[in-house]
Coordinates of N, CA and C in Angstrom, one line a residue:
K1 N 33.9 53.8 244.5 CA 34.0 53.3 243.3 C 33.1 52.2 243.1
L2 N 32.8 51.3 244.1 CA 32.0 50.2 244.0 C 30.4 50.7 243.7
P3 N 29.8 51.7 244.3 CA 28.4 52.1 244.0 C 28.5 52.5 242.5
T4 N 29.4 53.2 242.0 CA 29.4 53.7 240.5 C 29.5 52.3 239.7
M5 N 30.1 51.2 239.9 CA 30.4 50.2 239.3 C 29.0 49.6 239.2
K6 N 28.2 49.4 240.3 CA 26.9 48.7 240.4 C 25.9 49.5 239.6
M7 N 26.0 50.9 239.7 CA 25.2 51.6 238.8 C 25.3 51.4 237.4
L8 N 26.5 51.4 236.9 CA 26.9 51.1 235.6 C 26.3 49.8 235.0
L9 N 26.5 48.7 235.9 CA 26.0 47.4 235.6 C 24.5 47.4 235.5
S10 N 23.8 48.2 236.5 CA 22.4 48.2 236.4 C 21.9 48.8 235.1
L11 N 22.6 49.9 234.7 CA 22.2 50.7 233.5 C 22.5 49.7 232.3
V12 N 23.7 48.9 232.3 CA 23.8 48.0 231.0 C 22.8 46.9 231.0
A13 N 22.4 46.4 232.2 CA 21.2 45.5 232.3 C 20.0 46.0 231.8
L14 N 19.7 47.1 232.1 CA 18.4 47.8 231.8 C 18.3 48.0 230.4
L15 N 19.4 48.5 229.7 CA 19.7 48.8 228.2 C 19.5 47.3 227.5
S16 N 20.1 46.3 228.1 CA 20.1 45.2 227.4 C 18.7 44.5 227.3
A17 N 17.9 44.7 228.5 CA 16.5 44.2 228.6 C 15.7 45.0 227.6
T18 N 16.1 46.3 227.4 CA 15.1 47.1 226.4 C 15.3 46.7 225.0
L19 N 16.6 46.5 224.7 CA 17.0 46.0 223.4 C 16.4 44.6 223.1
L20 N 16.2 43.8 224.0 CA 15.7 42.5 223.8 C 14.3 42.6 223.8
A21 N 13.6 43.5 224.4 CA 12.1 43.6 224.4 C 11.7 44.2 222.9
N22 N 12.4 45.1 222.5 CA 12.2 45.6 221.2 C 12.5 44.7 220.0
A23 N 13.3 43.7 220.2 CA 13.8 42.8 219.2 C 12.9 41.7 219.1
A24 N 11.9 41.6 220.1 CA 11.0 40.4 220.0 C 10.1 40.4 218.6
P25 N 9.9 39.5 218.2 CA 9.0 39.3 217.0 C 7.8 39.8 217.0
P26 N 7.0 40.4 216.2 CA 5.7 40.9 216.2 C 4.7 39.8 216.4
T27 N 3.5 40.0 217.3 CA 2.6 39.1 217.5 C 1.6 39.4 216.3
C28 N 0.7 38.5 216.2 CA -0.6 38.5 215.1 C -1.2 39.8 215.6
Y29 N -1.4 40.0 216.9 CA -2.2 41.2 217.2 C -1.5 42.4 217.0
S30 N -0.1 42.5 217.2 CA 0.6 43.8 217.0 C 0.7 44.0 215.6
R31 N 0.8 43.1 214.7 CA 1.0 43.2 213.3 C -0.3 43.7 212.6
V32 N -1.6 43.0 213.2 CA -2.8 43.6 212.6 C -3.1 45.1 213.1
L33 N -2.7 45.3 214.3 CA -2.9 46.7 214.9 C -2.1 47.8 214.1
S34 N -0.9 47.5 213.9 CA 0.0 48.2 213.2 C -0.4 48.6 211.8
L35 N -0.8 47.5 211.1 CA -1.2 47.4 209.5 C -2.6 48.2 209.6
S36 N -3.4 48.0 210.4 CA -4.7 48.7 210.5 C -4.5 50.3 210.6
K37 N -3.6 50.7 211.5 CA -3.2 52.1 211.7 C -2.6 52.6 210.5
E38 N -1.7 51.9 209.8 CA -1.1 52.3 208.6 C -2.2 52.6 207.5
I39 N -3.1 51.6 207.4 CA -4.1 51.7 206.2 C -4.9 53.1 206.6
T40 N -5.4 53.2 207.7 CA -6.2 54.4 208.3 C -5.4 55.7 207.8
E41 N -4.1 55.8 208.3 CA -3.4 56.9 207.9 C -3.2 57.1 206.4
S42 N -2.9 56.1 205.7 CA -2.8 56.3 204.2 C -4.0 56.7 203.5
F43 N -5.1 56.1 204.2 CA -6.4 56.6 203.4 C -6.7 58.1 203.8
K44 N -6.4 58.6 205.1 CA -6.4 60.0 205.4 C -5.6 60.7 204.4
E45 N -4.3 60.4 204.2 CA -3.3 61.1 203.2 C -4.0 61.3 201.9
L46 N -4.6 60.0 201.4 CA -5.2 60.0 200.1 C -6.3 60.9 200.0
Q47 N -7.0 61.0 201.0 CA -8.2 61.9 200.9 C -7.8 63.5 200.6
T48 N -6.7 63.7 201.4 CA -6.2 65.2 201.4 C -5.3 65.4 200.4
S49 N -4.9 64.6 199.7 CA -3.9 64.7 198.5 C -4.5 65.5 197.4
K50 N -3.8 66.4 196.9 CA -4.4 67.3 195.8 C -4.2 66.6 194.4
A51 N -3.2 65.7 194.4 CA -2.9 64.9 193.2 C -3.5 63.8 192.7
V52 N -4.5 63.4 193.5 CA -5.5 62.2 193.4 C -6.7 62.5 192.5
D53 N -6.9 61.5 191.9 CA -8.2 61.7 191.0 C -9.5 61.9 191.9
S54 N -10.4 62.4 191.2 CA -11.7 62.7 191.9 C -12.6 61.4 192.4
C55 N -12.2 60.3 191.8 CA -12.9 59.0 192.3 C -12.7 58.7 193.8
V56 N -11.5 59.4 194.3 CA -11.0 59.1 195.6 C -12.2 59.7 196.6
E57 N -12.8 60.8 196.1 CA -13.9 61.4 196.9 C -15.1 60.4 197.2
M58 N -15.2 59.5 196.1 CA -16.4 58.3 196.3 C -16.1 57.2 196.9
L59 N -14.8 56.9 197.4 CA -14.4 55.7 197.9 C -15.1 55.5 199.3
P60 N -15.5 54.3 199.7 CA -16.1 54.2 201.1 C -15.1 54.7 202.2
R61 N -15.7 55.3 203.2 CA -14.9 55.8 204.4 C -14.1 54.5 204.9
L62 N -12.8 54.8 205.3 CA -12.1 53.8 205.8 C -11.4 54.1 207.1
Y63 N -12.3 53.8 208.1 CA -11.9 53.8 209.6 C -11.8 52.6 210.1
L64 N -10.6 52.1 210.6 CA -10.6 50.6 211.0 C -10.4 50.5 212.4
D65 N -11.2 49.6 213.0 CA -11.0 49.3 214.5 C -11.0 47.8 214.5
I66 N -9.9 47.3 214.7 CA -9.7 45.8 214.8 C -10.4 45.2 215.9
H67 N -11.0 45.9 216.7 CA -11.8 45.4 217.9 C -13.1 45.2 217.7
N68 N -13.6 45.7 216.4 CA -15.0 45.7 216.1 C -15.2 44.5 215.0
Y69 N -16.1 43.6 215.2 CA -16.2 42.6 214.1 C -16.6 43.1 212.9
C70 N -17.2 44.2 212.7 CA -17.7 44.7 211.5 C -16.4 45.2 210.6
V71 N -15.3 45.3 211.0 CA -14.2 45.7 210.4 C -13.9 44.8 209.2
L72 N -14.3 43.5 209.4 CA -14.1 42.5 208.4 C -14.9 42.9 207.1
A73 N -16.2 43.2 207.2 CA -17.0 43.5 206.2 C -16.5 44.9 205.6
K74 N -16.2 45.8 206.5 CA -15.6 47.0 206.0 C -14.4 46.7 205.1
L75 N -13.6 46.0 205.5 CA -12.3 45.7 204.6 C -12.9 45.0 203.1
R76 N -13.8 44.0 203.3 CA -14.2 43.4 202.1 C -14.8 44.5 201.0
D77 N -15.7 45.3 201.6 CA -16.3 46.3 201.0 C -15.3 47.3 200.2
F78 N -14.4 47.6 201.0 CA -13.2 48.7 200.5 C -12.6 47.9 199.3
V79 N -12.1 46.6 199.6 CA -11.2 45.9 198.4 C -12.2 45.7 197.2
A80 N -13.4 45.5 197.4 CA -14.3 45.2 196.2 C -14.9 46.3 195.6
Y81 N -14.5 47.6 196.2 CA -15.0 48.8 195.5 C -14.6 49.0 194.0
P82 N -15.5 49.0 193.1 CA -15.2 48.8 191.7 C -14.5 50.1 191.0
R83 N -14.4 51.2 191.7 CA -13.8 52.4 191.0 C -12.4 52.7 191.4
C84 N -11.7 53.6 190.7 CA -10.4 54.0 191.0 C -9.2 53.0 190.7
E85 N -9.5 52.0 190.0 CA -8.5 51.1 189.7 C -7.3 51.8 189.1
R86 N -7.5 52.8 188.4 CA -6.4 53.3 187.5 C -5.4 54.2 188.6
V87 N -5.9 54.4 189.7 CA -5.3 55.4 190.8 C -4.3 54.5 191.6
L88 N -3.0 54.7 191.2 CA -2.0 53.7 191.9 C -2.2 53.7 193.5
E89 N -2.3 54.8 194.1 CA -2.5 55.0 195.6 C -3.6 54.1 196.1
V90 N -4.7 54.2 195.4 CA -5.9 53.4 195.7 C -5.6 51.8 195.6
S91 N -5.0 51.6 194.5 CA -4.7 50.1 194.2 C -3.7 49.6 195.4
E92 N -2.7 50.4 195.8 CA -1.8 50.0 196.9 C -2.6 50.0 198.3
L93 N -3.6 50.7 198.4 CA -4.3 50.8 199.7 C -5.2 49.5 199.7
K94 N -5.8 49.2 198.5 CA -6.7 48.2 198.5 C -5.9 46.8 198.8
E95 N -4.7 46.7 198.3 CA -3.8 45.5 198.6 C -3.4 45.5 199.9
K96 N -3.1 46.5 200.6 CA -2.9 46.5 202.0 C -4.1 46.0 202.8
A97 N -5.2 46.6 202.4 CA -6.6 46.2 203.1 C -6.8 44.7 202.8
R98 N -6.6 44.2 201.8 CA -6.8 42.7 201.3 C -5.7 41.9 202.3
S99 N -4.6 42.4 202.5 CA -3.6 41.8 203.4 C -3.9 41.6 204.8
L100 N -4.5 42.9 205.3 CA -5.1 42.9 206.6 C -6.2 42.0 206.8
Y101 N -7.1 41.9 205.9 CA -8.3 40.9 205.9 C -7.8 39.6 205.9
T102 N -6.8 39.2 205.1 CA -6.3 37.9 205.2 C -5.5 37.4 206.3
I103 N -4.8 38.4 206.9 CA -4.1 38.3 208.1 C -5.2 37.8 209.3
M104 N -6.3 38.7 209.3 CA -7.2 38.5 210.4 C -8.1 37.3 210.3
I105 N -8.4 36.8 209.0 CA -9.3 35.8 209.0 C -8.6 34.4 208.9
S106 N -7.2 34.4 208.5 CA -6.4 33.2 208.4 C -5.5 33.1 209.5
Y107 N -4.5 33.9 209.6 CA -3.3 33.7 210.5 C -3.7 34.0 211.8
C108 N -4.4 34.9 212.2 CA -4.6 35.6 213.4 C -6.1 35.3 213.9
R109 N -6.8 34.3 213.2 CA -8.4 34.1 213.6 C -8.3 33.9 215.0
R110 N -7.7 33.0 215.6 CA -7.6 32.6 217.0 C -7.1 33.6 218.1
D111 N -6.3 34.4 217.5 CA -5.6 35.5 218.4 C -6.3 36.8 218.7
L112 N -7.4 37.1 217.7 CA -8.0 38.4 218.0 C -9.3 38.2 218.8
A113 N -9.6 39.2 219.5 CA -10.8 39.3 220.2 C -11.8 40.6 219.8
F114 N -12.9 40.3 219.4 CA -13.7 41.5 219.1 C -14.6 41.9 220.2
F115 N -14.6 43.2 220.5 CA -15.3 43.7 221.7 C -16.7 44.3 221.4
T116 N -17.0 44.4 220.1 CA -18.3 45.0 219.5 C -18.4 44.5 218.2
D117 N -19.7 44.7 217.8 CA -20.0 44.5 216.3 C -20.9 45.7 215.9
D118 N -20.6 46.9 216.3 CA -21.3 48.1 216.1 C -20.7 48.7 214.8
C119 N -21.4 48.3 213.7 CA -21.0 48.7 212.4 C -21.0 50.3 212.2
S120 N -22.0 50.9 212.8 CA -22.2 52.4 212.7 C -21.0 53.0 213.3
A121 N -20.3 52.5 214.2 CA -19.1 53.0 214.8 C -17.9 53.2 213.9
L122 N -18.0 52.3 212.9 CA -17.0 52.4 211.8 C -17.1 53.5 210.8
E123 N -18.5 53.8 210.7 CA -18.9 54.9 209.7 C -18.7 56.3 210.3
N124 N -19.1 56.4 211.7 CA -19.0 57.7 212.3 C -18.2 57.4 213.6
P125 N -17.0 57.3 213.5 CA -16.2 57.0 214.7 C -16.1 58.2 215.6
V126 N -16.0 57.9 216.9 CA -15.8 58.9 218.0 C -14.3 58.9 218.3
L127 N -13.6 59.8 217.7 CA -12.3 59.9 217.9 C -11.8 60.5 219.1
P128 N -10.6 60.1 219.7 CA -10.0 60.7 220.8 C -9.7 62.2 220.6
P129 N -9.7 63.2 221.5 CA -9.5 64.6 221.2 C -8.3 64.9 220.4
M130 N -7.3 64.1 220.5 CA -6.0 64.5 219.8 C -6.2 64.1 218.2
E131 N -7.1 63.2 217.8 CA -7.2 62.8 216.5 C -8.2 63.5 215.8
R132 N -9.0 64.5 216.7 CA -10.2 65.3 215.8 C -9.5 66.4 215.2
S133 N -10.0 66.7 214.0 CA -9.5 67.9 213.3 C -10.5 68.6 212.7

């Protein structure tokens, strides 16, 4: 009976540690990373949506890599793009991009590390095999 009790206590301790780890508040980096992925996915969905205005085809490409310094210019250009104001999905996406830009240059400025400044990598990204389509 004693080994079973030890195993049960170990399991409870492991589950408690997992719950505590998942309950930790997001860091600046994790927030920027998740928001950039969310924006990139929303942009992909917007491009494939049949119900969206034809102006979406003219939007600047929006692939975000938060480790590339050029992402800041990419976000500025996307938010400043003058077309598609009447398309709700585009307006929402621009607002998310504006939020990401603000977070990166204000709140998380000291927490982020840029590994490259290759702007062409944001225009023609080399995607992992799982993301290619």
